[in-house]
Short mmCIF file of C-alpha atoms in Angstrom, two decimals:
data_model
loop_
_atom_site.label_atom_id
_atom_site.label_comp_id
_atom_site.label_asym_id
_atom_site.label_seq_id
_atom_site.Cartn_x
_atom_site.Cartn_y
_atom_site.Cartn_z
CA MET A 13 0.87 12.07 -66.98
CA LYS A 14 1.11 14.71 -64.24
CA HIS A 15 -2.61 14.40 -63.54
CA LEU A 16 -2.29 10.59 -63.35
CA SER A 17 0.55 10.82 -60.77
CA LEU A 18 -1.43 13.28 -58.67
CA PHE A 19 -4.50 11.03 -58.86
CA LEU A 20 -2.46 7.99 -57.75
CA MET A 21 -0.97 9.93 -54.82
CA LEU A 22 -4.39 11.12 -53.63
CA SER A 23 -5.80 7.59 -53.99
CA LEU A 24 -3.01 6.12 -51.91
CA LEU A 25 -3.52 8.68 -49.15
CA ALA A 26 -7.25 8.07 -49.14
CA VAL A 27 -7.01 4.28 -49.06
CA ALA A 28 -4.03 4.03 -46.69
CA PRO A 29 -3.91 6.76 -44.06
CA SER A 30 -1.76 4.20 -42.24
CA LEU A 31 1.32 5.43 -44.05
CA LEU A 32 1.69 7.83 -41.12
CA GLY A 33 0.79 5.19 -38.54
CA ALA A 34 -2.15 2.79 -38.52
CA CYS A 35 -4.10 1.36 -35.65
CA PRO A 36 -2.40 -2.03 -34.95
CA GLN A 37 -4.21 -5.15 -36.11
CA ASN A 38 -6.92 -6.46 -33.74
CA CYS A 39 -6.73 -3.21 -31.74
CA HIS A 40 -8.96 -0.15 -31.71
CA CYS A 41 -7.86 3.43 -31.44
CA HIS A 42 -9.38 6.70 -30.27
CA GLY A 43 -8.47 10.34 -30.65
CA GLY A 44 -6.45 12.10 -33.32
CA ASP A 45 -2.94 10.77 -34.02
CA LEU A 46 -3.89 7.43 -32.40
CA GLN A 47 -3.70 8.95 -28.92
CA HIS A 48 -5.43 5.98 -27.23
CA VAL A 49 -4.53 2.52 -28.53
CA ILE A 50 -6.52 -0.37 -27.02
CA CYS A 51 -5.20 -3.89 -27.71
CA ASP A 52 -6.88 -5.75 -24.84
CA THR A 53 -7.04 -9.51 -25.62
CA ALA A 54 -5.70 -9.01 -29.16
CA GLY A 55 -3.65 -12.24 -29.32
CA LEU A 56 -0.39 -10.30 -29.51
CA THR A 57 2.99 -11.94 -28.88
CA LYS A 58 5.04 -8.93 -30.04
CA LEU A 59 4.68 -5.33 -28.97
CA PRO A 60 2.77 -3.36 -31.63
CA LYS A 61 4.15 -0.27 -33.34
CA VAL A 62 2.35 2.90 -32.35
CA SER A 63 2.72 6.57 -33.11
CA GLU A 64 4.91 8.86 -31.01
CA GLN A 65 1.71 10.82 -30.40
CA THR A 66 0.11 7.86 -28.56
CA ARG A 67 -0.58 8.77 -24.94
CA LEU A 68 -2.34 5.60 -23.66
CA LEU A 69 -1.46 2.05 -24.71
CA ASN A 70 -3.54 -0.80 -23.30
CA LEU A 71 -1.92 -4.20 -23.91
CA GLN A 72 -3.76 -6.23 -21.26
CA ARG A 73 -4.27 -9.97 -21.72
CA ASN A 74 -1.66 -10.59 -24.39
CA HIS A 75 1.54 -12.65 -24.19
CA PHE A 76 4.92 -10.96 -23.62
CA PRO A 77 7.08 -13.25 -21.43
CA VAL A 78 10.12 -10.92 -21.50
CA LEU A 79 10.18 -7.13 -21.71
CA ALA A 80 13.49 -6.60 -23.52
CA PRO A 81 15.76 -3.52 -23.29
CA ASN A 82 14.41 -0.53 -25.23
CA ALA A 83 11.16 -2.38 -25.93
CA PHE A 84 9.16 0.86 -25.94
CA LYS A 85 11.78 3.31 -27.23
CA GLU A 86 9.66 4.45 -30.20
CA MET A 87 6.68 5.30 -27.97
CA LYS A 88 8.12 8.47 -26.44
CA GLY A 89 4.76 10.16 -25.87
CA LEU A 90 3.23 7.47 -23.63
CA VAL A 91 1.67 8.69 -20.40
CA SER A 92 -0.20 5.50 -19.43
CA LEU A 93 0.90 1.90 -20.16
CA HIS A 94 -1.26 -1.12 -19.26
CA LEU A 95 0.44 -4.55 -19.22
CA GLN A 96 -1.74 -6.56 -16.82
CA TYR A 97 -2.31 -10.31 -17.45
CA CYS A 98 0.44 -10.53 -20.10
CA LYS A 99 2.31 -13.54 -18.60
CA ILE A 100 5.42 -11.37 -18.14
CA LYS A 101 8.18 -13.27 -16.33
CA GLU A 102 11.09 -10.85 -16.69
CA VAL A 103 11.52 -7.08 -16.94
CA THR A 104 15.07 -6.47 -18.16
CA SER A 105 17.31 -3.51 -17.42
CA GLY A 106 16.31 -0.58 -19.64
CA ALA A 107 12.99 -2.13 -20.68
CA PHE A 108 11.17 1.22 -20.45
CA LYS A 109 13.96 3.49 -21.69
CA GLY A 110 12.68 6.47 -23.61
CA LEU A 111 9.37 6.71 -21.74
CA LYS A 112 10.27 10.01 -20.07
CA ARG A 113 6.64 11.17 -19.96
CA LEU A 114 5.16 7.98 -18.49
CA VAL A 115 3.02 8.65 -15.39
CA TYR A 116 1.04 5.38 -15.02
CA LEU A 117 2.56 1.88 -15.32
CA TYR A 118 0.40 -1.21 -14.70
CA LEU A 119 2.27 -4.54 -14.39
CA SER A 120 -0.21 -6.31 -12.08
CA ASN A 121 -1.26 -9.96 -12.43
CA ASN A 122 1.75 -11.28 -14.28
CA GLU A 123 4.43 -13.84 -13.39
CA ILE A 124 7.30 -11.42 -12.85
CA SER A 125 10.12 -12.96 -10.83
CA ILE A 126 13.08 -11.12 -12.37
CA LEU A 127 13.49 -7.34 -12.25
CA GLY A 128 16.70 -5.99 -13.77
CA VAL A 129 18.41 -3.33 -11.62
CA GLY A 130 17.81 -0.70 -14.31
CA ALA A 131 14.30 -1.87 -15.16
CA PHE A 132 12.82 1.57 -14.47
CA ASP A 133 15.63 3.72 -15.85
CA GLU A 134 14.48 7.05 -17.33
CA LEU A 135 10.96 6.86 -15.82
CA THR A 136 11.48 10.19 -14.11
CA GLU A 137 7.80 11.24 -14.36
CA LEU A 138 6.37 7.91 -13.17
CA THR A 139 3.91 8.56 -10.34
CA TYR A 140 1.80 5.36 -10.12
CA LEU A 141 3.44 1.91 -10.30
CA TYR A 142 1.32 -1.25 -9.87
CA MET A 143 3.13 -4.59 -9.59
CA ASP A 144 0.78 -6.55 -7.32
CA HIS A 145 0.02 -10.25 -7.92
CA ASN A 146 3.40 -11.27 -9.30
CA LYS A 147 6.24 -13.53 -8.08
CA ILE A 148 8.79 -10.89 -7.10
CA ILE A 149 11.19 -12.18 -4.42
CA ASP A 150 13.93 -9.55 -4.44
CA LEU A 151 13.87 -5.77 -4.83
CA PRO A 152 17.41 -4.90 -5.98
CA LYS A 153 19.06 -1.89 -4.38
CA GLY A 154 18.66 1.07 -6.72
CA LEU A 155 15.65 -0.38 -8.54
CA PHE A 156 13.51 2.64 -7.67
CA SER A 157 16.32 5.24 -7.83
CA PRO A 158 15.10 6.90 -11.06
CA LEU A 159 11.54 7.24 -9.69
CA PHE A 160 11.83 10.46 -7.74
CA ASN A 161 8.19 11.39 -8.58
CA LEU A 162 6.75 8.04 -7.46
CA PHE A 163 3.66 8.54 -5.26
CA ILE A 164 1.96 5.09 -5.16
CA LEU A 165 3.81 1.75 -5.18
CA GLN A 166 1.61 -1.35 -5.17
CA LEU A 167 3.59 -4.54 -4.41
CA SER A 168 0.96 -6.65 -2.66
CA SER A 169 0.68 -10.40 -3.31
CA ASN A 170 4.28 -11.09 -4.27
CA LYS A 171 7.01 -13.19 -2.58
CA VAL A 172 9.21 -10.43 -1.15
CA ARG A 173 11.08 -11.83 1.88
CA ASP A 174 13.34 -9.08 3.12
CA LEU A 175 13.52 -5.28 3.10
CA LYS A 176 17.12 -4.08 3.07
CA PRO A 177 18.66 -0.61 3.48
CA GLY A 178 18.65 1.16 0.13
CA THR A 179 15.60 -0.70 -1.21
CA PHE A 180 13.72 2.55 -1.78
CA ASN A 181 16.66 4.83 -2.57
CA GLY A 182 15.53 7.75 -4.70
CA ALA A 183 11.77 7.37 -4.15
CA LYS A 184 11.59 10.26 -1.69
CA ASP A 185 8.09 11.35 -2.71
CA LEU A 186 6.53 7.93 -2.10
CA ARG A 187 3.35 8.33 -0.04
CA TRP A 188 1.38 5.08 -0.43
CA LEU A 189 3.25 1.77 -0.08
CA TYR A 190 1.40 -1.55 -0.26
CA LEU A 191 3.34 -4.68 0.75
CA SER A 192 0.39 -6.83 1.87
CA ASP A 193 0.51 -10.61 1.41
CA ASN A 194 4.20 -11.10 0.80
CA GLU A 195 6.62 -13.32 2.74
CA ILE A 196 8.49 -10.62 4.66
CA THR A 197 10.24 -12.03 7.72
CA ASN A 198 12.72 -9.20 8.22
CA MET A 199 12.74 -5.43 7.84
CA GLN A 200 16.29 -4.28 8.38
CA PRO A 201 17.01 -0.98 10.15
CA GLY A 202 17.34 1.71 7.50
CA SER A 203 15.13 -0.07 4.97
CA LEU A 204 12.54 2.73 5.08
CA ASP A 205 14.84 5.70 5.63
CA GLU A 206 14.30 7.04 2.10
CA VAL A 207 10.50 7.00 2.35
CA GLU A 208 9.93 8.76 5.66
CA ASN A 209 6.89 10.62 4.25
CA LEU A 210 4.69 7.52 3.81
CA ALA A 211 1.04 8.27 4.62
CA ILE A 212 -0.35 4.80 3.87
CA PHE A 213 1.74 1.75 4.79
CA HIS A 214 0.22 -1.74 4.49
CA LEU A 215 2.29 -4.67 5.76
CA ASP A 216 -0.55 -7.08 6.53
CA GLY A 217 -0.31 -10.76 5.68
CA ASN A 218 3.45 -11.19 6.07
CA GLN A 219 5.61 -13.33 8.40
CA LEU A 220 7.06 -10.79 10.82
CA THR A 221 7.47 -12.34 14.28
CA SER A 222 8.55 -9.13 16.03
CA TYR A 223 7.34 -5.57 15.60
CA PRO A 224 9.82 -3.81 13.22
CA LEU A 225 10.39 -0.80 15.48
CA ALA A 226 13.91 0.03 14.27
CA ALA A 227 12.81 0.13 10.62
CA ILE A 228 9.49 1.88 11.18
CA SER A 229 10.67 4.56 13.62
CA LYS A 230 11.98 6.75 10.78
CA LEU A 231 8.46 7.16 9.39
CA ARG A 232 6.97 10.55 10.27
CA VAL A 233 3.45 10.98 8.90
CA VAL A 234 1.77 7.57 8.59
CA GLU A 235 -2.03 8.00 8.69
CA ASP A 236 -3.04 4.41 7.91
CA LEU A 237 -0.95 1.50 9.23
CA LYS A 238 -1.90 -2.14 8.60
CA ILE A 239 0.18 -4.91 10.17
CA SER A 240 -2.63 -7.46 10.51
CA ARG A 241 -1.95 -11.18 10.01
CA ASN A 242 1.69 -11.08 11.13
CA PRO A 243 2.56 -13.47 14.01
CA ILE A 244 3.69 -10.73 16.42
CA LYS A 245 3.03 -11.42 20.13
CA LEU A 246 4.22 -8.18 21.74
CA ILE A 247 3.68 -4.57 20.70
CA PRO A 248 6.59 -2.70 22.30
CA ASP A 249 6.87 0.68 24.00
CA PHE A 250 6.80 3.66 21.62
CA ALA A 251 5.66 1.45 18.72
CA PHE A 252 3.90 4.32 16.93
CA GLN A 253 5.51 7.38 18.50
CA SER A 254 7.32 8.74 15.43
CA PHE A 255 4.05 9.17 13.50
CA GLY A 256 1.50 9.02 16.34
CA ARG A 257 0.23 12.56 15.87
CA TYR A 258 -0.84 11.70 12.30
CA MET A 259 -2.05 8.10 12.59
CA GLU A 260 -5.83 7.82 12.17
CA SER A 261 -6.27 4.11 11.36
CA LEU A 262 -4.46 1.12 12.88
CA SER A 263 -5.27 -2.45 11.79
CA MET A 264 -3.81 -5.27 13.89
CA GLU A 265 -6.36 -8.06 13.61
CA ASN A 266 -5.57 -11.80 13.59
CA MET A 267 -1.96 -11.57 14.74
CA GLY A 268 -1.89 -13.52 17.98
CA VAL A 269 -0.94 -10.38 19.93
CA GLU A 270 -0.76 -11.18 23.64
CA LYS A 271 0.19 -7.80 25.01
CA PHE A 272 0.62 -4.09 24.36
CA SER A 273 3.49 -2.73 26.45
CA ASP A 274 2.52 -0.01 28.91
CA LYS A 275 3.94 2.74 26.68
CA ALA A 276 2.92 1.26 23.32
CA PHE A 277 0.57 4.14 22.52
CA VAL A 278 2.83 7.00 23.65
CA GLY A 279 2.49 9.89 21.20
CA VAL A 280 -0.70 8.56 19.55
CA THR A 281 -3.04 11.56 19.61
CA THR A 282 -5.29 11.35 16.51
CA LEU A 283 -6.28 7.68 16.24
CA LYS A 284 -9.89 7.25 15.06
CA LYS A 285 -10.10 3.58 14.08
CA LEU A 286 -8.48 0.61 15.87
CA ASN A 287 -8.95 -3.02 14.84
CA ILE A 288 -7.53 -5.58 17.29
CA GLU A 289 -9.93 -8.46 16.60
CA GLY A 290 -8.78 -12.07 16.70
CA ASN A 291 -5.80 -11.74 19.03
CA LYS A 292 -4.91 -13.14 22.48
CA LEU A 293 -5.36 -9.96 24.46
CA ASN A 294 -6.85 -9.82 27.92
CA GLN A 295 -5.99 -6.20 28.78
CA LEU A 296 -5.21 -2.88 27.15
CA PRO A 297 -2.65 -0.39 28.47
CA ASN A 298 -3.86 2.58 30.47
CA ASN A 299 -2.68 5.01 27.79
CA ALA A 300 -4.82 3.52 24.99
CA PRO A 301 -6.04 6.54 23.00
CA TYR A 302 -9.75 6.49 23.87
CA ALA A 303 -10.08 10.28 23.67
CA THR A 304 -9.94 10.35 19.87
CA LEU A 305 -11.26 6.88 18.97
CA GLN A 306 -14.44 6.70 16.91
CA SER A 307 -14.49 2.92 16.42
CA ILE A 308 -12.71 -0.06 17.92
CA MET A 309 -13.05 -3.74 16.94
CA LEU A 310 -12.45 -6.12 19.85
CA THR A 311 -14.01 -9.55 19.23
CA GLY A 312 -12.01 -12.76 19.38
CA ASN A 313 -9.91 -11.86 22.43
CA SER A 314 -9.96 -13.23 25.99
CA TRP A 315 -10.79 -10.05 27.91
CA HIS A 316 -10.22 -9.96 31.67
CA CYS A 317 -13.01 -7.72 32.96
CA SER A 318 -11.20 -5.90 35.76
CA CYS A 319 -10.78 -2.21 36.52
CA GLN A 320 -7.91 -1.98 34.02
CA LEU A 321 -10.56 -2.16 31.27
CA ALA A 322 -12.81 0.40 32.97
CA SER A 323 -11.59 3.15 30.62
CA LEU A 324 -12.66 1.03 27.65
CA ARG A 325 -16.10 0.53 29.20
CA ARG A 326 -16.43 4.27 29.85
CA TRP A 327 -15.56 4.89 26.21
CA MET A 328 -18.29 2.44 25.17
CA ASP A 329 -20.82 4.15 27.44
CA ASN A 330 -20.06 7.51 25.85
CA SER A 331 -19.75 6.34 22.24
CA ARG A 332 -22.26 5.68 19.49
CA SER A 333 -20.15 2.66 18.65
CA ARG A 334 -20.66 -0.10 21.24
CA PRO A 335 -18.62 -3.00 19.83
CA ASN A 336 -19.11 -6.63 20.75
CA ALA A 337 -16.53 -8.02 23.15
CA THR A 338 -16.95 -10.80 25.71
CA CYS A 339 -15.46 -11.24 29.18
CA ALA A 340 -13.41 -14.45 29.45
CA SER A 341 -12.57 -13.84 33.14
CA PRO A 342 -13.12 -13.54 36.10
CA SER A 343 -15.35 -16.62 36.10
CA GLN A 344 -18.44 -14.80 37.47
CA TYR A 345 -18.48 -12.52 34.41
CA ARG A 346 -17.44 -15.08 31.78
CA GLY A 347 -19.53 -14.81 28.61
CA GLN A 348 -20.93 -11.37 29.48
CA GLN A 349 -20.61 -8.47 27.05
CA LEU A 350 -18.16 -5.74 28.10
CA LYS A 351 -20.75 -3.12 27.22
CA ASP A 352 -23.32 -4.65 29.62
CA THR A 353 -21.43 -6.44 32.40
CA GLY A 354 -21.48 -5.27 36.00
CA ALA A 355 -17.78 -6.05 36.38
CA PHE A 356 -16.81 -2.37 36.43
CA ARG A 357 -19.32 -1.06 38.99
CA ALA A 358 -16.79 -0.77 41.82
CA CYS A 359 -14.10 0.85 39.64
CA LYS A 360 -13.18 4.41 40.59
CA GLN A 361 -13.36 7.24 38.08
CA PRO A 362 -9.92 8.69 37.32
CA VAL A 363 -9.20 11.83 39.35
CA LYS A 364 -8.55 14.87 37.18
CA LYS A 365 -5.35 16.65 38.13
CA SER A 366 -5.91 20.25 39.14
CA LYS A 367 -4.10 22.94 37.22
CA LYS A 368 -1.14 24.59 38.89
CA GLY A 369 -2.25 27.47 41.11
CA GLU A 370 -5.91 26.44 41.08
CA ARG A 371 -7.68 27.01 44.44
CA HIS A 372 -9.60 24.24 46.14
#
């Protein structure tokens, strides 16, 4: 009898290793202890049960309209969670509770319009959060408070309308913030105070009608700023001063910009790439940062080829990059390329100031 019991036990273990945790139906798994569980396009409508040892769970292209509180509480070992294309409409407060090791969270390409205030509670290790291509209108104050290790936040292609003070409370380590293609009309002063260390900040494709100087002036180290495709007519004095010694790339194409104020580029000392195509500019300020520029995109403006643009022409003459740009005025130079026109022949070279005490 003893031998029969032992035989039955061994048979059960051989036939059903799943007693300790099987690979979910229609999924495939890799690594010991089901470390990687892949359920892409598995027809799931309920979250599968996986082992606490699972590190990566890929649930793309299934159907989970609501992520309920504690939905993942048994999956304490998860480091990477993929939920793209799952038709998610709501992420409730506490949905990810228990995922204290989670580093990567992918929620892109869903239909999320509701985010509970505590949606990201306990995600203290989360570093990469992708929520682009959803329907998010509001970012509740405190939403990101638990995410003090957050480095990248991708929120492009949503319906966010307003950035309020406290929006990014807690996310002090955030370095890359993508807000492209939303519906932002207003960035309130203080809305970026918590994320002053942003290095990449993309705001292109929104509905800002004035440059958000009060909100943006707390930023210190922005290297790449995109504000293209916002209907802003005037770029004010000191627009980039707070981070000008770090900024290397500035994208401002297709905005309808009519003018840079005389001191717009004060403090900008490292700019390498400037895109101002498709605006309504006819001049650039005298302090435009030609000394460091490696490329500049100029087409689609109505350039007035007078001596105020002579510095730009000198830059072209001394640069490998000779961008296309056409004179719109005066009439005798209309249609001529800035890089070839004779409009600047009579312009004087700037006189270099002599150093104090230098003999003449």
